[in-house]
Coordinates of C-alpha atoms in Angstrom, one line a residue:
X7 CA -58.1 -5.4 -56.2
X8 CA -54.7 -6.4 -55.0
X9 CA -54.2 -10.2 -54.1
X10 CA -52.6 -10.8 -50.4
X11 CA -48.9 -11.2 -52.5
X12 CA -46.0 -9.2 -51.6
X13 CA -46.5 -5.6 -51.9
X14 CA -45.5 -4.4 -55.6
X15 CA -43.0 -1.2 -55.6
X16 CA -43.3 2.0 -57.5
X17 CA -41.9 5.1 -57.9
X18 CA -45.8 7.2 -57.8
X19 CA -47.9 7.5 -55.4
X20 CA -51.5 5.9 -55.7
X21 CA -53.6 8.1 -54.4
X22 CA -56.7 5.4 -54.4
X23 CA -54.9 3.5 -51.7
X24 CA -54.0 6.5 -50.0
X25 CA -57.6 7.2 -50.0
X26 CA -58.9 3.9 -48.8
X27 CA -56.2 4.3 -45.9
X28 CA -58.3 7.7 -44.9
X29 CA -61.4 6.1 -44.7
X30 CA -59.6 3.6 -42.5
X31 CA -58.4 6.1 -40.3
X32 CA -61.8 7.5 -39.6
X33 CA -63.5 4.3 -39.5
X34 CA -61.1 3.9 -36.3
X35 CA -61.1 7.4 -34.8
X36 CA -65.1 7.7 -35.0
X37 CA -65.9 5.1 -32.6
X38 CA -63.7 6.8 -29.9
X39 CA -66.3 9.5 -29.6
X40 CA -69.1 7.8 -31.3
X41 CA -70.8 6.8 -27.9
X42 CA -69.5 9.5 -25.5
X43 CA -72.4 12.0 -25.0
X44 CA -75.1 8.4 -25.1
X45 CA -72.6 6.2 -22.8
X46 CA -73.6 8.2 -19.6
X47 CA -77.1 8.1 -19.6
X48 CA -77.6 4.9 -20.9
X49 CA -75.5 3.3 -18.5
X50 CA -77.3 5.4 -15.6
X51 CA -80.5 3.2 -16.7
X52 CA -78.8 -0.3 -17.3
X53 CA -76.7 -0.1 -14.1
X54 CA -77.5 2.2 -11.1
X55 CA -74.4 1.1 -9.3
X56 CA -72.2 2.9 -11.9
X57 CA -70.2 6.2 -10.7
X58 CA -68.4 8.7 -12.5
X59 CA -65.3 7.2 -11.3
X60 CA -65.5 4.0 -12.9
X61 CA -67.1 5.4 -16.3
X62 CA -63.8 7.7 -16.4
X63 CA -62.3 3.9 -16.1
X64 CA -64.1 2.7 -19.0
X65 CA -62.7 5.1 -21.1
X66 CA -59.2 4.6 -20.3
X67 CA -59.4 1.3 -20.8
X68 CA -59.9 1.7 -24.9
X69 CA -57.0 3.8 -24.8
X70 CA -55.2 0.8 -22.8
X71 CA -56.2 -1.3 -25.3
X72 CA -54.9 1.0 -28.1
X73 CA -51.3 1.0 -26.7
X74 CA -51.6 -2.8 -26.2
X75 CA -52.5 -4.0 -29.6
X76 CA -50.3 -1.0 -31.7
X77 CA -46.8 -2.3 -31.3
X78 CA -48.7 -5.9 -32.0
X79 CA -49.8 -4.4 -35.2
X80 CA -47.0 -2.9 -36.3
X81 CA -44.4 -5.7 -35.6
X82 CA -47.1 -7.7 -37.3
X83 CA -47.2 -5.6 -40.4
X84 CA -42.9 -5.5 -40.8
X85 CA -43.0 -9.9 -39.9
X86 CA -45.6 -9.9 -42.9
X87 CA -44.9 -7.3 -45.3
X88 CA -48.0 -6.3 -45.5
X89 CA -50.7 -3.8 -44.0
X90 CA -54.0 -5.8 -45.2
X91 CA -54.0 -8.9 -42.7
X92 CA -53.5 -6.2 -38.9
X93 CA -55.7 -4.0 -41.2
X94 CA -58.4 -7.0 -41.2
X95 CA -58.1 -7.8 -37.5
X96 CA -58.3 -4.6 -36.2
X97 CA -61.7 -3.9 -38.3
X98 CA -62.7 -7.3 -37.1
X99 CA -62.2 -6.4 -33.1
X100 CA -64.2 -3.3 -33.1
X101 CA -67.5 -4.9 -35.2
X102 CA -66.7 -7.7 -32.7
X103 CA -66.8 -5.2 -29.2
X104 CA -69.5 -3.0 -30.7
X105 CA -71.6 -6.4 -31.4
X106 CA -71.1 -6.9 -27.8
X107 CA -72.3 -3.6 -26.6
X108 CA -75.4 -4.4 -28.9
X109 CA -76.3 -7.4 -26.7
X110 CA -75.5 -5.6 -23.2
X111 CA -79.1 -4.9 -23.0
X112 CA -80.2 -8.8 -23.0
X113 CA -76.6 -10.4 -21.3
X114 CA -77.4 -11.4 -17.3
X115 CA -75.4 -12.4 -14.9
X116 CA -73.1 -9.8 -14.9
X117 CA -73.4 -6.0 -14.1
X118 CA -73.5 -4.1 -17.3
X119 CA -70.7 -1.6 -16.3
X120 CA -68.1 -4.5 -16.5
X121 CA -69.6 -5.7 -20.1
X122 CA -69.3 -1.6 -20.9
X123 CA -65.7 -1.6 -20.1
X124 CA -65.1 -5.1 -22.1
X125 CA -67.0 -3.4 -25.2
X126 CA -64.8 -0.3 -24.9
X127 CA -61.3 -2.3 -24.3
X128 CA -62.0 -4.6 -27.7
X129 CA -62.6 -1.2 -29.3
X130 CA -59.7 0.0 -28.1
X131 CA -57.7 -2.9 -29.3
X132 CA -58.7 -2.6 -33.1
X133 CA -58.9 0.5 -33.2
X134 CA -54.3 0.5 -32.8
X135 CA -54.6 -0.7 -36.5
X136 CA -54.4 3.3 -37.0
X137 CA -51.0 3.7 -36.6
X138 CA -50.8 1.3 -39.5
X139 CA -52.3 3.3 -41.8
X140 CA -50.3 6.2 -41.1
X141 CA -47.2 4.3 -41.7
X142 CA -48.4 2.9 -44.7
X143 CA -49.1 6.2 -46.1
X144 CA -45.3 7.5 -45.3
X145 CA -44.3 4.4 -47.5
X146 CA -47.0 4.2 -50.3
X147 CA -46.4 8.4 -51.1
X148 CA -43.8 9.6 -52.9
X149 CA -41.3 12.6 -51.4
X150 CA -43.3 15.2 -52.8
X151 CA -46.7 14.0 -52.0
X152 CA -45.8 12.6 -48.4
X153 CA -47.0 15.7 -47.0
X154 CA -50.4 15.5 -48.2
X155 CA -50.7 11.6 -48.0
X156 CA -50.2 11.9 -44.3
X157 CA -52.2 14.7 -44.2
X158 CA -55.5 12.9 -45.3
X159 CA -54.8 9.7 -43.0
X160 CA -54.7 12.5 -40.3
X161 CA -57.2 14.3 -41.6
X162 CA -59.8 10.9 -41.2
X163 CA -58.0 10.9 -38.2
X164 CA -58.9 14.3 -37.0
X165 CA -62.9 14.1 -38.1
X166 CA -63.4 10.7 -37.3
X167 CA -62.9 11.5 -33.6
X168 CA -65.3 14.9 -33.8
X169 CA -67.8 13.9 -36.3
X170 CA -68.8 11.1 -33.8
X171 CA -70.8 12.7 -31.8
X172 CA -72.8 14.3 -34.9
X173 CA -74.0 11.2 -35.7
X174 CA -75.0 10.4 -32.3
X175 CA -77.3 14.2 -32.4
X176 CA -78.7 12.1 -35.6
X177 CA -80.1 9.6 -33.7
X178 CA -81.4 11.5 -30.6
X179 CA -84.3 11.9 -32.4
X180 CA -85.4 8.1 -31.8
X181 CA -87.1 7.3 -28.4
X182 CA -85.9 4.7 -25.6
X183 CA -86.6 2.0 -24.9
X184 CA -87.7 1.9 -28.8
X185 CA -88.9 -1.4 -31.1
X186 CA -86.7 -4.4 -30.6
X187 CA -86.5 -6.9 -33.9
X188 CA -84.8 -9.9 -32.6
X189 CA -85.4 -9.1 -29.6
X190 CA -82.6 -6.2 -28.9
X191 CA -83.3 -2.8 -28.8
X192 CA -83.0 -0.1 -31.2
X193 CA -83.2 3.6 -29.7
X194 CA -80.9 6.8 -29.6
X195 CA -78.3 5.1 -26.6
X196 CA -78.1 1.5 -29.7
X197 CA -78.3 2.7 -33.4
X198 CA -74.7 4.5 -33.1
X199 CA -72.9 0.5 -32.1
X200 CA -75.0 -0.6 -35.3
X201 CA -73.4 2.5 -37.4
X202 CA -69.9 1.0 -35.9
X203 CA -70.4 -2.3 -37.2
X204 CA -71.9 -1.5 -40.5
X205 CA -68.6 1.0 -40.7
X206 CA -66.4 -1.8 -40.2
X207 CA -67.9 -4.0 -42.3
X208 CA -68.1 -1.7 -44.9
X209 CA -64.3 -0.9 -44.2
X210 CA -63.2 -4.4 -44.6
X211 CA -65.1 -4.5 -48.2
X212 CA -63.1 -1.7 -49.2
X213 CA -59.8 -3.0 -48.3
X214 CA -60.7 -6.1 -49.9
X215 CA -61.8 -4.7 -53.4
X216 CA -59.9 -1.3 -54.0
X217 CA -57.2 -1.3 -51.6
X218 CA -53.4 -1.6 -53.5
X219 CA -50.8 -2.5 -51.5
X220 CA -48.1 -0.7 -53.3
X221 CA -45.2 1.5 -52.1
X222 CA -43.3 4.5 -53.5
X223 CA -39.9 3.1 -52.5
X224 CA -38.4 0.1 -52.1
X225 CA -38.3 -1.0 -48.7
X226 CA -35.5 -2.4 -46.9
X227 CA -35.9 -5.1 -44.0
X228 CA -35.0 -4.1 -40.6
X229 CA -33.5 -7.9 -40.3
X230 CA -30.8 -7.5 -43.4
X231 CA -26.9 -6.2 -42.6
X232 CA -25.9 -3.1 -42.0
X233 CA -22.9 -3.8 -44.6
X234 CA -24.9 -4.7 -47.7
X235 CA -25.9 -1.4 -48.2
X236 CA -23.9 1.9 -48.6
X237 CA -24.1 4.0 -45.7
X238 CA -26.2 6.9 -46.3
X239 CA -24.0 9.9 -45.1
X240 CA -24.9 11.5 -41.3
X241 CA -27.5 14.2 -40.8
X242 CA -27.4 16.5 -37.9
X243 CA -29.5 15.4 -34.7
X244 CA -32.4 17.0 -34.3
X245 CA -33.5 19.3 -31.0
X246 CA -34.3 17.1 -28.3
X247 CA -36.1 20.0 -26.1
X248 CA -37.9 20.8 -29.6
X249 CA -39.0 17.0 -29.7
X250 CA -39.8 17.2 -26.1
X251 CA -42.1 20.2 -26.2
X252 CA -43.6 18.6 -29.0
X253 CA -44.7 15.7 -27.2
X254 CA -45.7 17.3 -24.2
X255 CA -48.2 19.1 -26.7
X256 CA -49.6 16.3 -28.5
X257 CA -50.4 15.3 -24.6
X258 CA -52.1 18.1 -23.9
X259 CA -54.0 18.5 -26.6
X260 CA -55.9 14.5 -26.1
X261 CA -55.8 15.4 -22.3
X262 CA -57.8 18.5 -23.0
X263 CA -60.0 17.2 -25.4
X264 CA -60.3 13.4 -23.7
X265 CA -61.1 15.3 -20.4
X266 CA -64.1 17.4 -22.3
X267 CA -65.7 14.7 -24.4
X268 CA -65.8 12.6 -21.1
X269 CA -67.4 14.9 -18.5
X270 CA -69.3 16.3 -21.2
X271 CA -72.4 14.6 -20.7
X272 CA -72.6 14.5 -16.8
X273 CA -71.4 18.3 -16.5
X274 CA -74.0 19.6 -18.8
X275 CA -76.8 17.1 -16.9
X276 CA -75.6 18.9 -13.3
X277 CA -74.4 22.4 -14.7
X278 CA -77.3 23.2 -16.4
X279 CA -80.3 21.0 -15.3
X280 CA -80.6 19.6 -18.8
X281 CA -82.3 15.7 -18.9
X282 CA -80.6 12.6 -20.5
X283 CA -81.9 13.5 -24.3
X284 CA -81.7 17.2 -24.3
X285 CA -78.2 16.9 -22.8
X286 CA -77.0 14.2 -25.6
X287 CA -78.5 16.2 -28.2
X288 CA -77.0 20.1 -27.3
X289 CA -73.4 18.3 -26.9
X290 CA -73.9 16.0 -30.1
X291 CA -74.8 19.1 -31.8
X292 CA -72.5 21.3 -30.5
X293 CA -69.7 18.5 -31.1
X294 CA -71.2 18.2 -34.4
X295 CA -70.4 21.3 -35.6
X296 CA -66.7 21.1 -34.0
X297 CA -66.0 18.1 -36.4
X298 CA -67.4 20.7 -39.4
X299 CA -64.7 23.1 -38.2
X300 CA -62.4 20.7 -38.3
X301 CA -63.4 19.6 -41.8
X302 CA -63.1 22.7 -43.2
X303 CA -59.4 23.3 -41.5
X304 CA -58.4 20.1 -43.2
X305 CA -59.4 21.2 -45.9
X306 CA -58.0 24.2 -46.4
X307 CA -54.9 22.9 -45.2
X308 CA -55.3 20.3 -48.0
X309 CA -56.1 22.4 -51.0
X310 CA -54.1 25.9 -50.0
X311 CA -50.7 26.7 -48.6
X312 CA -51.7 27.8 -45.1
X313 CA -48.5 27.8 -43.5
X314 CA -47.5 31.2 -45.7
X315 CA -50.4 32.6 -44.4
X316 CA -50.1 31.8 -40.5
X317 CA -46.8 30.0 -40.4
X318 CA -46.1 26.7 -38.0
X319 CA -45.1 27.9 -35.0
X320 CA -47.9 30.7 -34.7
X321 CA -50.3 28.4 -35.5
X322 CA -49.5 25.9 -32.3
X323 CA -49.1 29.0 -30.2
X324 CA -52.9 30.7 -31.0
X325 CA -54.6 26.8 -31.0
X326 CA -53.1 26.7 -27.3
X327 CA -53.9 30.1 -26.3
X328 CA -57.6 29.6 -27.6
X329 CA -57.3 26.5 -25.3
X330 CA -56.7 28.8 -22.5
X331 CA -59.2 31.5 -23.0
X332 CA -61.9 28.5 -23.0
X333 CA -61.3 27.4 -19.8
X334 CA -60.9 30.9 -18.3
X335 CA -64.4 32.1 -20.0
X336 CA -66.0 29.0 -18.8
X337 CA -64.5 28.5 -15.2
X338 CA -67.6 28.6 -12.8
X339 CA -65.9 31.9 -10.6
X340 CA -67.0 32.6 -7.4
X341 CA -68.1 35.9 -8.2
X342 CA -71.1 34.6 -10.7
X343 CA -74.4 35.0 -9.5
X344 CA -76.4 32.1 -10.0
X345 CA -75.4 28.5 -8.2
X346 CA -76.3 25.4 -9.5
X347 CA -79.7 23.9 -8.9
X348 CA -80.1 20.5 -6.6
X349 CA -80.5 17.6 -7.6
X350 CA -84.2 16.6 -9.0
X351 CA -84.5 13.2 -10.7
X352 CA -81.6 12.9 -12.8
X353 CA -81.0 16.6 -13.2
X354 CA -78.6 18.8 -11.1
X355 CA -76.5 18.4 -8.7
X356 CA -76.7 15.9 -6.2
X357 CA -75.7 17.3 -2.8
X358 CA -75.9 14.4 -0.5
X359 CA -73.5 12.9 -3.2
X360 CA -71.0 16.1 -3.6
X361 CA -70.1 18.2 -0.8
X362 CA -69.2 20.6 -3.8
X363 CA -72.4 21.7 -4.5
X364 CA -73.6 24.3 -2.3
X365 CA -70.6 27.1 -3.3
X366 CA -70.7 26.1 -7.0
X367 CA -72.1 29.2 -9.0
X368 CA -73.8 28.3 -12.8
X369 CA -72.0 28.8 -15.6
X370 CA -74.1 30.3 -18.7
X371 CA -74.8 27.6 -21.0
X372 CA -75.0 29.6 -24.3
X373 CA -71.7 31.2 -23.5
X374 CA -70.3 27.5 -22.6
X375 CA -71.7 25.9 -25.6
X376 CA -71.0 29.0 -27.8
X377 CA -67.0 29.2 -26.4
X378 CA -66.6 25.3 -26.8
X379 CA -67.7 25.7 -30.8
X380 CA -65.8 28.8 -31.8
X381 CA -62.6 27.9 -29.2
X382 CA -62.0 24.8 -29.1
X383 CA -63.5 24.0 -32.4
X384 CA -60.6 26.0 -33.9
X385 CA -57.9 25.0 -31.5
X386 CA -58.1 21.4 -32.0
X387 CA -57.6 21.2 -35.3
X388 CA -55.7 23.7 -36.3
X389 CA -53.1 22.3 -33.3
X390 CA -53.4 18.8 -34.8
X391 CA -52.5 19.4 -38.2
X392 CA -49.9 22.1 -37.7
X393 CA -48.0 20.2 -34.7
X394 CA -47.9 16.8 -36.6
X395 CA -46.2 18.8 -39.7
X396 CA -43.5 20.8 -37.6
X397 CA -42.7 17.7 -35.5
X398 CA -42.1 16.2 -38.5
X399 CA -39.8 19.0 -40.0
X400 CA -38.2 18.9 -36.6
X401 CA -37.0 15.4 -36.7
X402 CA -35.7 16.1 -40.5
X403 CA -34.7 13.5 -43.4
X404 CA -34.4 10.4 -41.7
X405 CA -36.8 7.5 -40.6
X406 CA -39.3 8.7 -38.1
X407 CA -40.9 5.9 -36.9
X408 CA -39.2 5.2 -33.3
X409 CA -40.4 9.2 -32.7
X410 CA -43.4 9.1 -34.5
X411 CA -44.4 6.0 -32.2
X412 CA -43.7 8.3 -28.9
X413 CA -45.4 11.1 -30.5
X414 CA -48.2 8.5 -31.1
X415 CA -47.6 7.3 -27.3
X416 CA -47.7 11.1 -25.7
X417 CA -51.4 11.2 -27.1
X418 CA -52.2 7.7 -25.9
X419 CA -50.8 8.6 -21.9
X420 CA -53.1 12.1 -22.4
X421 CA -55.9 10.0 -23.6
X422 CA -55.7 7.3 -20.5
X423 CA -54.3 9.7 -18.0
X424 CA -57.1 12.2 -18.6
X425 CA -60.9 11.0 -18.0
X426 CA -59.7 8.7 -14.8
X427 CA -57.6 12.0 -13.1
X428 CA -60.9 14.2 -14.3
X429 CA -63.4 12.0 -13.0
X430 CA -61.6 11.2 -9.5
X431 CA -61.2 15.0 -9.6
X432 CA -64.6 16.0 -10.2
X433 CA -66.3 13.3 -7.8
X434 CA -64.3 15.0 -4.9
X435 CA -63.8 18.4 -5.6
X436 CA -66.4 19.4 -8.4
X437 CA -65.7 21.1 -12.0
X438 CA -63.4 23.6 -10.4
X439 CA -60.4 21.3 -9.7
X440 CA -61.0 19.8 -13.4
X441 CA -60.4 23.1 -14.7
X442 CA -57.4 24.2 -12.8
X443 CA -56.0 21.1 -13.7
X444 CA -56.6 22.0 -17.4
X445 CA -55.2 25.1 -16.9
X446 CA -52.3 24.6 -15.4
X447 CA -51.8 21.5 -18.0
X448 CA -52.2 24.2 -20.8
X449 CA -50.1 26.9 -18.7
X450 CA -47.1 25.1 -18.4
X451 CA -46.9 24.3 -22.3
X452 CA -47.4 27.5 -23.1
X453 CA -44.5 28.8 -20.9
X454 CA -42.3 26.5 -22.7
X455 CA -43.1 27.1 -26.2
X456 CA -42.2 30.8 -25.3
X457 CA -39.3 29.8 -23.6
X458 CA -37.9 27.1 -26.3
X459 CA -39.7 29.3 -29.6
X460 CA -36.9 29.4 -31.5
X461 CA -35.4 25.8 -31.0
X462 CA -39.4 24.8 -32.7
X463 CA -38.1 25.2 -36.1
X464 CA -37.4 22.9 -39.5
X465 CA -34.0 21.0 -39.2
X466 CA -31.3 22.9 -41.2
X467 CA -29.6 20.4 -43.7
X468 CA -26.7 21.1 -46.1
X469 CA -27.6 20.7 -50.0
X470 CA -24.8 18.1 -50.3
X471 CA -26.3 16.1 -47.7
X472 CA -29.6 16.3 -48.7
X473 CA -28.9 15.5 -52.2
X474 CA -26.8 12.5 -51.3
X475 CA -29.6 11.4 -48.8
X476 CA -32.5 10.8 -51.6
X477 CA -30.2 8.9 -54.0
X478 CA -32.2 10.1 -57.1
X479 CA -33.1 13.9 -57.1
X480 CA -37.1 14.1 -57.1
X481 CA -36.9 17.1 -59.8
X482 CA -36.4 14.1 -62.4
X483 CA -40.4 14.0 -63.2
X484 CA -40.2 11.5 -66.5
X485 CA -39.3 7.4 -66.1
X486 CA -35.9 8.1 -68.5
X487 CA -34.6 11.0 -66.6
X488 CA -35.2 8.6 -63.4
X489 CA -33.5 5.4 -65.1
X490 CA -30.9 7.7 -66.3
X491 CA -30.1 9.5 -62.7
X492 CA -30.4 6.0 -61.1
X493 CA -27.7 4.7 -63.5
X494 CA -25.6 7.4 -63.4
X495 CA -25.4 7.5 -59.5
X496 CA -25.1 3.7 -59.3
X497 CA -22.1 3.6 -61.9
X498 CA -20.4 6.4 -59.7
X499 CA -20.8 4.7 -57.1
X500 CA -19.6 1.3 -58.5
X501 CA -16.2 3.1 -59.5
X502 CA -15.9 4.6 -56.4
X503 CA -12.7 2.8 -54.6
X504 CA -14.9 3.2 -51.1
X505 CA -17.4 1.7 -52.6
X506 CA -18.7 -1.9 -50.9
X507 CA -21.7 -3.3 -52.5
X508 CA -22.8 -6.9 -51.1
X509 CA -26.5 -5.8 -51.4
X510 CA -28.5 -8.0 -54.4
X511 CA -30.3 -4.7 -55.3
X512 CA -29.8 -0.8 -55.6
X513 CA -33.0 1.4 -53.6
X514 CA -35.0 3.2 -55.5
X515 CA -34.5 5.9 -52.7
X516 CA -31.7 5.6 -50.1
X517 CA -33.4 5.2 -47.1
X518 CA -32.8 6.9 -43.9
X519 CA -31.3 6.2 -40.5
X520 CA -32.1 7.5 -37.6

């Protein structure tokens, strides 16, 4: 256990803390999806009055709160010099909002709808402690192992937000309204809020007792002078239109998969006539196996050199075409025979609610379910880890934390943007309009990936500059041969008549400027 002292500095990575920050990672993600195919019904029984435009509301509002209490974090991390106390909040906020949600059942006073969109907004808010852990894991890796530290934040990341809804298929098999110790429920629509918390609070035992706060390099403070360090020498700008088409895909890519995951529930229940459990347990499971696609990506990506196999920019281009072909296979045409069935009890489609319904034909519900495993199963993951790597290859040697925050920020917009314009959309217009929109969301990328391919590339950087950018060559593997190139670049410089040291201490690694 490391005490709450300022963070020690090595030149190794520690892979246990890098591991710890993983878990983090998908102790956050998992409760973005953790509730979404349960959250529909269950609000349907608690609170008539609720409409598909306001629940696309509730789920903006966690990504609100995301965006809100991120920067917080962050500036709160760099003021401390430490990760553990925003780490401690954040984990504190969401067993907090879940806790809240628990009690929904029993609070009066106050329609449940509103005490759903509190739960999902204090969520939301400790749940921004993720994009401390993945700059904790750029810092705590060394240069060679940065790669594949980020990669396993991501990759906790990446399953936390599918594997949610396999838990949730886990607990469709209890009844509702179920027994209630203490007086509160516990049923299929409850246990996964009680999972959240017990997450947290087993996240916050782990940071406490096996968490190391230690760093590859030593880290210099945004507040010292510019002149008490040596000017690193200038690297080449990187490609804004690169950077550009690299955030517009990060947004499409939460957009798509936000929009999905949050129409999910009431699409299947008026698509295919399926009731409140069998339509939380076909998505759950069918989400359920999407997060052990996207387990076995990360994996592979992990363990084996996948770009030499399919390289970057191929790889963005196929995870977006599969995008694509999923929305054209499952687009309810006009030329389809069957039409969806009206409305009885809570099952299809209501049409004295949605003039849509009378001209909108049936999709086939093994070919939707089947598509939405084997399309987008593949496309999500396989764009997630593939466009994070390039983007960072794009940007090149320097510090990437001002674009890794708008890359961070294009998936937060998609992810608030995305289930109030899909629900607004599919209260007037019906699945249709949500699937144009998608589609011409997915379209437009894809024309300028084509049109841009060959600006998507790794930054091209001079040996010279490179070498002179790390300070101490990473091909030194032994602590001599380090202590030796340290000393030999710090007496050179020292002699050097250019040279203007007021800084009380050398870097281990020169750090980068943007």
């Amino acid at each position: 256990m490391e005490s709450d002292t300022q963070p020690i500095v090595q030149g190794k990575t520690v892979w246990s803390s890098i591991y710890i920050a993983a878990a983090l990672s998908f102790v956050g993600a998992v409760q973005f999806s953790l509730y979404f195919s349960a959250l529909w019904p269950y609000m349907r029984i608690l609170d008539a009055d609720i409409t598909e435009t306001f629940y696309g509301w509730t789920v903006f509002v966690y990504s609100f709160g995301q965006v809100l209490s991120a920067p917080g974090f962050g500036w709160w991390s760099n003021k401390v010099k430490m990760v553990r106390p925003p780490l401690y909040c954040g984990l504190f906020l969401m067993f907090f909002g879940n806790f809240i949600y628990i009690l929904m059942e029993i609070i009066s006073g106050v329609p449940k709808r509103f005490v759903l969109m509190l739960c999902r907004f204090i969520i939301g808010m400790g749940s921004g402690n993720v994009a401390t852990l993945r700059s904790y894991a750029s810092t705590a890796s060394s240069l060679e192992d940065r790669s594949k530290a980020i990669a396993y934040v991501t990759c906790g990341q990446a399953i936390g937000m599918t594997m949610g809804p396999a838990f949730q298929f886990i607990f469709t098999q209890l009844k509702y309204p179920g027994p209630a110790p203490f007086g509160l429920s516990l049923n299929l629509y409850t246990t996964p809020a009680y999972l959240a918390c017990l997450m947290n609070v087993l996240g916050a035992v782990a940071l406490y007792r096996y968490f190391e706060e230690v760093y590859a390099i030593d880290l210099i403070d945004d507040d010292e002078e510019d002149d008490e360090k040596e000017a690193p020498p200038s690297i080449p700008m990187y490609d804004i239109i690169a950077v550009l088409v690299c955030y517009a895909s990060r947004f499409t890519d939460m957009f798509v998969r936000t929009n999905l995951e949050t129409l999910g529930s009431p699409y299947s229940m008026m698509m295919f006539s399926l009731d409140e459990v069998h339509s939380v347990r076909y998505l759950s499971l069918a989400q359920g196996i999407v997060g052990a696609l996207t387990f076995s990506t990360y994996i592979a990506y992990i363990n084996f050199d996948m770009e030499k196999i399919v390289p970057l920019r191929p790889s963005c281009l196929i995870a977006l075409g599969l995008m694509l072909i999923f929305h054209l296979i499952t687009y309810p045409w006009s030329f389809l025979g069957n039409y969806v069935l009206p409305l009885n009890g809570t099952t299809g489609c209501d049409a004295s609610r949605f003039s849509w319904c009378a001209e909108l034909t049936q999709v086939n519900v093994y070919i939707y379910y089947g598509s939405y495993v084997l399309l987008i199963g593949t496309a999500f993951p396989l764009l997630t880890i593939t466009l994070t790597t390039l983007f960072s290859k794009i940007l090149g040697p320097r510090r990437q934390g001002t674009q890794q925050g708008l890359f961070q920020a294009a998936s937060a917009i998609g992810r608030m943007i995305a289930p109030v314009s899909a629900s607004a959309l599919y209260t007037g217009y019906g699945p249709r309009a949500v699937w144009q929109m998608e589609i011409a969301v997915v379209g437009v990328v894809l024309a300028a990936w084509f049109l841009f391919y060959r600006k998507m590339v790794e930054m091209k950087i001079p040996r010279r500059i490179e070498n002179n950018c790390f300070g101490v060559s990473t091909k030194h593997k032994s602590l001599d041969e380090h202590l030796h190139r340290l000393l030999a670049v710090s007496l050179k410089r020292l002699t050097s008549p250019k040279a203007q040291f007021k800084s009380k201490r050398v870097p281990f690694i020169t750090p980068y400027h943007d």
